[in-house]
Coordinates of N, CA and C in Angstrom, one line a residue:
K176 N -49.3 201.4 79.3 CA -50.4 201.5 78.2 C -49.9 202.5 77.2
T177 N -50.0 202.1 75.9 CA -49.6 203.0 74.8 C -50.7 203.9 74.4
R178 N -50.4 205.0 73.7 CA -51.4 206.0 73.3 C -51.8 205.7 71.8
G179 N -51.5 204.6 71.3 CA -51.8 204.3 69.9 C -53.2 204.5 69.6
G180 N -53.6 205.3 68.6 CA -54.9 205.5 68.1 C -55.7 206.5 69.0
Q181 N -55.1 207.0 70.0 CA -55.9 207.9 70.9 C -55.6 209.4 70.5
R182 N -56.5 210.2 70.6 CA -56.3 211.7 70.4 C -55.5 212.3 71.5
I183 N -54.5 213.1 71.1 CA -53.7 213.8 72.1 C -54.3 215.2 72.2
E184 N -54.5 215.7 73.4 CA -55.0 217.0 73.6 C -54.0 218.0 73.0
I185 N -54.5 219.0 72.3 CA -53.6 220.0 71.7 C -53.3 221.1 72.7
K186 N -52.0 221.1 73.1 CA -51.5 222.1 74.1 C -50.0 222.2 73.9
M187 N -49.4 223.2 74.4 CA -48.0 223.4 74.3 C -47.2 222.3 75.0
I188 N -46.2 221.8 74.3 CA -45.4 220.7 74.9 C -44.3 221.5 75.6
E189 N -44.1 221.1 76.9 CA -43.2 221.8 77.8 C -41.8 221.4 77.6
N190 N -41.5 220.1 77.4 CA -40.2 219.5 77.3 C -39.6 219.8 75.9
D191 N -38.4 220.4 75.9 CA -37.8 220.8 74.6 C -37.5 219.6 73.7
D192 N -37.0 218.5 74.3 CA -36.8 217.3 73.5 C -38.0 216.7 72.9
D193 N -39.1 216.7 73.7 CA -40.4 216.2 73.2 C -40.9 217.2 72.1
Q194 N -40.7 218.5 72.2 CA -41.1 219.4 71.2 C -40.4 219.1 69.9
L195 N -39.1 218.9 69.9 CA -38.3 218.6 68.7 C -38.8 217.3 68.1
I196 N -39.0 216.3 68.9 CA -39.4 215.0 68.3 C -40.8 215.1 67.7
T197 N -41.7 215.8 68.3 CA -43.0 216.0 67.8 C -43.0 216.8 66.5
F198 N -42.2 217.8 66.5 CA -42.0 218.6 65.3 C -41.5 217.8 64.1
L199 N -40.5 217.0 64.3 CA -39.9 216.2 63.2 C -40.9 215.2 62.7
K200 N -41.7 214.6 63.6 CA -42.7 213.6 63.2 C -43.8 214.3 62.4
R201 N -44.3 215.4 62.9 CA -45.4 216.1 62.2 C -44.9 216.7 60.9
Q202 N -43.7 217.2 60.8 CA -43.1 217.8 59.6 C -43.3 216.9 58.4
L203 N -42.9 215.6 58.6 CA -43.0 214.7 57.5 C -44.5 214.5 57.0
G204 N -45.4 214.5 58.0 CA -46.8 214.4 57.6 C -47.3 215.6 56.8
I205 N -46.8 216.8 57.3 CA -47.2 218.0 56.6 C -46.7 218.1 55.2
Y206 N -45.4 217.7 55.0 CA -44.8 217.6 53.7 C -45.6 216.7 52.8
K207 N -46.0 215.6 53.3 CA -46.7 214.6 52.5 C -48.0 215.2 52.0
K208 N -48.8 215.8 53.0 CA -50.1 216.4 52.6 C -49.9 217.5 51.6
I209 N -48.9 218.4 51.8 CA -48.7 219.5 50.8 C -48.3 218.9 49.4
G210 N -47.5 217.9 49.4 CA -47.1 217.2 48.1 C -48.4 216.7 47.5
E211 N -49.2 216.0 48.2 CA -50.5 215.5 47.7 C -51.4 216.6 47.1
L212 N -51.5 217.7 47.9 CA -52.3 218.8 47.4 C -51.8 219.4 46.1
S213 N -50.5 219.5 46.0 CA -49.8 220.0 44.8 C -50.0 219.1 43.6
S214 N -49.9 217.8 43.9 CA -50.0 216.8 42.8 C -51.4 216.7 42.3
L215 N -52.4 216.6 43.2 CA -53.8 216.4 42.9 C -54.4 217.6 42.3
C216 N -54.1 218.8 42.7 CA -54.7 220.0 42.3 C -53.9 220.8 41.3
G217 N -52.6 220.5 41.1 CA -51.7 221.2 40.2 C -51.4 222.6 40.7
N218 N -51.5 222.9 42.0 CA -51.2 224.2 42.5 C -49.7 224.4 42.6
E219 N -49.4 225.7 42.6 CA -48.0 226.1 43.0 C -48.0 226.4 44.4
I220 N -47.1 225.8 45.2 CA -47.1 225.9 46.6 C -45.7 226.3 47.1
F221 N -45.7 227.2 48.1 CA -44.5 227.6 48.8 C -44.9 227.5 50.3
F222 N -44.1 226.7 51.0 CA -44.4 226.5 52.4 C -43.1 226.6 53.2
I223 N -43.1 227.4 54.3 CA -42.0 227.5 55.2 C -42.4 227.3 56.6
I224 N -41.6 226.5 57.3 CA -41.9 226.3 58.7 C -40.6 226.3 59.5
F225 N -40.7 226.9 60.7 CA -39.5 227.0 61.6 C -39.6 226.0 62.7
S226 N -38.4 225.3 62.9 CA -38.3 224.3 64.0 C -38.3 225.1 65.3
P227 N -38.5 224.3 66.4 CA -38.4 225.0 67.8 C -37.0 225.7 68.0
A228 N -36.0 225.2 67.3 CA -34.7 225.8 67.4 C -34.5 227.0 66.5
G229 N -35.5 227.3 65.7 CA -35.5 228.5 64.8 C -35.0 228.2 63.4
K230 N -34.7 226.9 63.1 CA -34.2 226.6 61.8 C -35.4 226.5 60.8
P231 N -35.2 227.2 59.6 CA -36.4 227.1 58.6 C -36.3 225.8 57.8
F232 N -37.5 225.3 57.5 CA -37.7 224.2 56.6 C -38.7 224.7 55.5
T233 N -38.4 224.4 54.3 CA -39.2 224.9 53.2 C -39.6 223.8 52.2
F234 N -40.7 224.0 51.5 CA -41.2 223.1 50.5 C -41.8 224.0 49.4
G235 N -41.5 223.8 48.2 CA -42.0 224.6 47.1 C -42.2 223.7 45.8
H236 N -43.3 224.1 45.1 CA -43.5 223.4 43.8 C -44.0 224.5 42.8
P237 N -43.5 224.7 41.7 CA -42.5 223.9 41.0 C -41.1 224.1 41.7
S238 N -40.8 225.3 42.1 CA -39.5 225.5 42.9 C -39.8 226.7 43.9
I239 N -39.0 226.6 44.9 CA -39.1 227.7 45.9 C -38.8 229.0 45.4
E240 N -37.7 229.1 44.5 CA -37.3 230.4 44.0 C -38.3 231.0 43.1
S241 N -38.9 230.2 42.2 CA -39.9 230.8 41.3 C -41.1 231.3 42.0
I242 N -41.6 230.6 43.0 CA -42.7 231.1 43.8 C -42.4 232.3 44.6
A243 N -41.2 232.3 45.3 CA -40.8 233.4 46.1 C -40.7 234.6 45.2
N244 N -40.0 234.5 44.0 CA -39.9 235.7 43.1 C -41.3 236.2 42.7
R245 N -42.1 235.3 42.4 CA -43.5 235.7 42.0 C -44.2 236.4 43.1
F246 N -44.1 235.9 44.3 CA -44.8 236.5 45.4 C -44.1 237.9 45.8
L247 N -42.8 237.9 45.9 CA -42.2 239.2 46.3 C -42.2 240.3 45.2
N248 N -42.0 239.9 44.0 CA -41.9 240.9 42.9 C -43.2 241.0 42.1
G249 N -44.2 240.2 42.3 CA -45.4 240.2 41.6 C -45.2 239.7 40.1
N250 N -44.1 239.0 39.9 CA -43.8 238.5 38.6 C -44.7 237.3 38.2
I251 N -45.2 237.3 37.0 CA -45.9 236.2 36.5 C -44.9 235.3 35.8
P252 N -44.8 234.0 36.1 CA -43.8 233.2 35.5 C -44.0 233.1 34.0
V253 N -42.8 233.0 33.3 CA -42.8 232.8 31.9 C -42.9 231.3 31.6
I254 N -43.9 230.9 30.9 CA -44.0 229.5 30.6 C -43.5 229.3 29.1
D255 N -42.4 228.6 29.0 CA -41.9 228.3 27.7 C -42.3 226.9 27.3
D256 N -42.1 226.5 26.1 CA -42.5 225.2 25.5 C -41.8 224.0 26.3
A257 N -40.6 224.2 26.7 CA -39.9 223.1 27.4 C -40.5 222.9 28.8
H258 N -40.8 224.0 29.4 CA -41.5 223.9 30.7 C -42.8 223.3 30.6
A259 N -43.6 223.6 29.6 CA -44.9 223.0 29.4 C -44.8 221.6 29.1
L260 N -43.8 221.2 28.3 CA -43.6 219.8 28.0 C -43.3 219.0 29.2
I261 N -42.3 219.5 30.0 CA -41.9 218.8 31.3 C -43.1 218.7 32.2
E262 N -43.9 219.8 32.3 CA -45.1 219.8 33.2 C -46.1 218.8 32.7
A263 N -46.3 218.7 31.4 CA -47.3 217.7 30.9 C -46.8 216.3 31.1
H264 N -45.5 216.0 31.0 CA -45.0 214.7 31.2 C -45.1 214.4 32.7
R265 N -44.9 215.3 33.6 CA -45.0 215.1 35.0 C -46.5 214.8 35.4
M266 N -47.4 215.5 34.8 CA -48.8 215.3 35.1 C -49.2 213.9 34.6
V267 N -48.7 213.4 33.5 CA -49.0 212.1 33.0 C -48.5 211.0 34.0
R268 N -47.3 211.2 34.5 CA -46.7 210.3 35.5 C -47.5 210.4 36.8
I269 N -47.9 211.6 37.2 CA -48.7 211.7 38.4 C -50.1 211.0 38.3
N270 N -50.7 211.2 37.1 CA -52.0 210.5 36.9 C -51.9 209.0 36.9
R271 N -50.7 208.5 36.3 CA -50.5 207.1 36.3 C -50.4 206.6 37.8
V272 N -49.6 207.3 38.6 CA -49.4 206.9 40.0 C -50.8 206.9 40.7
I273 N -51.6 208.0 40.5 CA -52.9 208.1 41.1 C -53.8 206.9 40.7
Q274 N -53.7 206.6 39.4 CA -54.5 205.5 38.9 C -54.1 204.2 39.6
L275 N -52.8 203.9 39.6 CA -52.3 202.7 40.3 C -52.7 202.7 41.7
Y276 N -52.6 203.8 42.4 CA -53.0 203.9 43.8 C -54.5 203.5 44.0
N277 N -55.3 204.1 43.1 CA -56.8 203.8 43.2 C -57.0 202.3 42.9
E278 N -56.3 201.7 42.0 CA -56.5 200.3 41.7 C -56.1 199.4 42.9
V279 N -54.9 199.8 43.5 CA -54.5 199.0 44.7 C -55.5 199.2 45.8
H280 N -55.9 200.5 46.0 CA -56.9 200.8 47.1 C -58.2 200.0 46.9
N281 N -58.7 199.9 45.6 CA -59.9 199.1 45.3 C -59.7 197.7 45.6
Q282 N -58.5 197.1 45.2 CA -58.2 195.7 45.5 C -58.1 195.5 47.0
M283 N -57.6 196.4 47.7 CA -57.5 196.3 49.2 C -58.9 196.3 49.8
D284 N -59.8 197.2 49.3 CA -61.1 197.3 49.8 C -61.9 195.9 49.5
A285 N -61.6 195.4 48.3 CA -62.3 194.1 47.9 C -61.8 193.0 48.8
S286 N -60.5 193.0 49.1 CA -60.0 191.9 49.9 C -60.4 192.1 51.4
N287 N -60.6 193.3 51.8 CA -61.2 193.5 53.2 C -62.6 193.0 53.2
E288 N -63.4 193.3 52.2 CA -64.8 192.8 52.1 C -64.8 191.3 52.2
T289 N -63.9 190.7 51.4 CA -63.8 189.2 51.3 C -63.5 188.7 52.7
R290 N -62.5 189.3 53.4 CA -62.1 188.9 54.7 C -63.3 189.0 55.7
K291 N -64.1 190.1 55.6 CA -65.2 190.3 56.5 C -66.2 189.1 56.2
V292 N -66.5 188.8 55.0 CA -67.5 187.8 54.6 C -67.0 186.5 55.2
L293 N -65.7 186.1 54.9 CA -65.2 184.9 55.4 C -65.2 184.8 56.9
T294 N -64.9 185.9 57.6 CA -64.9 185.9 59.0 C -66.3 185.7 59.5
Q295 N -67.3 186.3 58.9 CA -68.7 186.1 59.3 C -69.1 184.6 59.1
Q296 N -68.7 184.0 57.9 CA -69.0 182.6 57.7 C -68.4 181.7 58.7
I297 N -67.1 182.0 59.1 CA -66.4 181.2 60.1 C -67.1 181.3 61.4
T298 N -67.5 182.6 61.8 CA -68.2 182.8 63.0 C -69.6 182.1 63.0
S299 N -70.3 182.2 61.9 CA -71.6 181.6 61.9 C -71.5 180.0 61.9
E300 N -70.4 179.5 61.3 CA -70.2 178.1 61.4 C -69.8 177.6 62.8
T301 N -69.0 178.5 63.4 CA -68.6 178.2 64.8 C -69.8 178.2 65.7
N302 N -70.7 179.2 65.5 CA -71.9 179.3 66.3 C -72.9 178.2 65.9
S303 N -72.8 177.6 64.7 CA -73.8 176.6 64.3 C -73.2 175.2 64.6
N304 N -72.1 175.1 65.3 CA -71.6 173.8 65.6 C -72.5 173.0 66.5
N305 N -73.4 173.6 67.2 CA -74.3 173.0 68.0 C -75.7 173.0 67.4
W306 N -75.7 172.6 66.1 CA -77.0 172.7 65.3 C -78.0 171.8 65.9
W307 N -77.7 170.7 66.6 CA -78.6 169.8 67.1 C -79.4 170.4 68.3
E308 N -78.9 171.5 68.9 CA -79.5 172.1 70.0 C -80.7 173.0 69.7
T309 N -80.8 173.4 68.4 CA -81.8 174.4 68.0 C -83.2 173.7 68.0
A310 N -84.2 174.4 68.5 CA -85.5 173.9 68.5 C -86.0 173.7 67.1
L311 N -86.7 172.6 66.8 CA -87.1 172.4 65.4 C -88.2 173.3 65.0
D312 N -89.0 173.8 65.9 CA -90.1 174.7 65.5 C -89.6 176.1 65.2
Q313 N -88.4 176.3 65.4 CA -87.8 177.6 65.0 C -87.1 177.6 63.7
L314 N -87.1 176.5 63.0 CA -86.4 176.3 61.7 C -87.4 176.5 60.5
N315 N -86.9 177.0 59.4 CA -87.7 177.0 58.2 C -87.4 175.7 57.5
P316 N -88.2 175.4 56.4 CA -88.1 174.1 55.7 C -86.7 173.8 55.2
R317 N -86.0 174.8 54.7 CA -84.6 174.5 54.2 C -83.7 174.1 55.4
E318 N -83.8 174.8 56.5 CA -83.0 174.4 57.7 C -83.4 173.1 58.2
L319 N -84.7 172.7 58.2 CA -85.2 171.4 58.6 C -84.5 170.3 57.7
Y320 N -84.5 170.6 56.4 CA -83.9 169.6 55.5 C -82.4 169.4 55.8
E321 N -81.7 170.6 56.1 CA -80.3 170.5 56.4 C -80.1 169.7 57.7
R322 N -80.9 169.9 58.7 CA -80.8 169.1 59.9 C -81.1 167.6 59.7
Y323 N -82.1 167.3 58.8 CA -82.4 165.9 58.5 C -81.1 165.3 57.8
S324 N -80.5 166.1 56.9 CA -79.3 165.6 56.2 C -78.2 165.3 57.2
Y325 N -78.0 166.3 58.2 CA -77.0 166.1 59.2 C -77.2 164.8 60.0
F326 N -78.5 164.6 60.4 CA -78.8 163.5 61.3 C -78.6 162.2 60.4
S327 N -79.0 162.2 59.2 CA -78.9 161.0 58.3 C -77.4 160.6 58.2
E328 N -76.6 161.7 58.0 CA -75.1 161.4 57.8 C -74.5 160.9 59.1
L329 N -75.0 161.5 60.2 CA -74.5 161.1 61.5 C -74.9 159.6 61.8
L330 N -76.1 159.3 61.5 CA -76.6 157.9 61.7 C -75.8 156.9 60.8
N331 N -75.6 157.3 59.6 CA -74.8 156.5 58.7 C -73.4 156.3 59.2
L332 N -72.7 157.3 59.7 CA -71.4 157.2 60.3 C -71.4 156.3 61.5
F333 N -72.5 156.4 62.3 CA -72.6 155.6 63.5 C -72.7 154.1 63.1
H334 N -73.5 153.8 62.1 CA -73.7 152.4 61.6 C -72.3 151.9 61.1
I335 N -71.6 152.7 60.3 CA -70.4 152.2 59.8 C -69.4 151.9 60.9
S336 N -69.3 152.8 61.9 CA -68.4 152.7 63.0 C -68.8 151.4 63.8
Q337 N -70.0 151.2 64.1 CA -70.5 150.0 64.8 C -70.1 148.7 64.1
S338 N -70.4 148.8 62.8 CA -70.1 147.6 62.0 C -68.6 147.2 62.0
K339 N -67.7 148.2 62.0 CA -66.3 148.0 62.1 C -65.9 147.4 63.4
K340 N -66.5 148.0 64.5 CA -66.2 147.5 65.8 C -66.7 146.1 66.0
I341 N -67.9 145.7 65.5 CA -68.4 144.4 65.6 C -67.5 143.4 64.8
T342 N -67.1 143.8 63.6 CA -66.2 142.9 62.8 C -64.9 142.7 63.6
I343 N -64.3 143.7 64.1 CA -63.0 143.6 64.8 C -63.2 142.7 66.1
A344 N -64.3 142.9 66.8 CA -64.6 142.2 68.0 C -64.8 140.7 67.7
S345 N -65.6 140.4 66.7 CA -65.9 139.0 66.3 C -64.6 138.3 65.8
S346 N -63.7 139.0 65.2 CA -62.5 138.3 64.7 C -61.6 138.0 65.9
M347 N -61.7 138.8 66.9 CA -60.8 138.6 68.1 C -61.4 137.5 69.0
L348 N -62.7 137.2 68.9 CA -63.3 136.1 69.7 C -63.5 134.8 69.0
A349 N -62.9 134.7 67.8 CA -63.1 133.4 67.0 C -62.4 132.3 67.8
P350 N -63.1 131.1 67.7 CA -62.6 129.9 68.5 C -61.2 129.5 68.0
T351 N -60.3 129.1 68.9 CA -59.0 128.7 68.5 C -58.7 127.3 68.9
G352 N -59.7 126.5 69.4 CA -59.5 125.2 69.7 C -59.3 125.0 71.2
L353 N -58.9 126.1 71.9 CA -58.7 126.0 73.4 C -60.1 126.1 74.1
A354 N -61.1 126.5 73.5 CA -62.4 126.7 74.1 C -62.9 125.3 74.5
E355 N -62.7 124.3 73.7 CA -63.2 122.9 74.0 C -62.6 122.4 75.2
D356 N -61.3 122.5 75.4 CA -60.6 122.0 76.5 C -61.1 122.7 77.8
V357 N -61.2 124.0 77.7 CA -61.6 124.8 78.9 C -63.0 124.4 79.3
S358 N -63.9 124.2 78.4 CA -65.3 124.0 78.8 C -65.5 122.6 79.5
T359 N -64.7 121.6 79.2 CA -64.8 120.3 79.8 C -64.3 120.3 81.2
N360 N -63.3 121.2 81.5 CA -62.7 121.2 82.8 C -63.2 122.4 83.7
F361 N -64.3 122.9 83.2 CA -64.8 124.1 84.0 C -66.2 123.8 84.5
P362 N -66.5 124.1 85.6 CA -65.7 124.6 86.7 C -64.9 123.5 87.4
P363 N -63.8 123.8 87.9 CA -63.0 122.7 88.5 C -63.6 122.1 89.8
S364 N -63.4 120.9 90.0 CA -64.1 120.3 91.1 C -63.1 120.0 92.2

């Protein structure tokens, strides 16, 4: 049985290999969330994490060096025109990506709603395949008319089918000239 979709109890992982694998999996998720936070809020971020083996992994925006210098030395970064222009261009691109993401997300939501509606329709049609079993006193006038239409169509199809069968049967029983000879010699004496 797999653990997909289940919550794992938060506790120290004993096996060193499992620790490393879990760290590497979670590290990518953490970087993704930090990147989203930086992009959406425009924050300057410096993040450092150490692997179980003691190796440091870092993430920084706009750069690790600028934020580390600012933190360690109390330096306020100098913003020049080139940096402001680059930052403005970056924000335009980020906003475009966010807008595209929102459009795709809305389309996905709409298609999920359509799928749900179609699934409900298919389910209700499947459940209504036995429409003739429903008690008539439980139906409203519209449903009664629908049942009448179904029965009328069924009766019409029955008549058409019977007519075809009768036509085929009568053409197979048409006299061929042998019937006269058989009737005179029947029953044999």
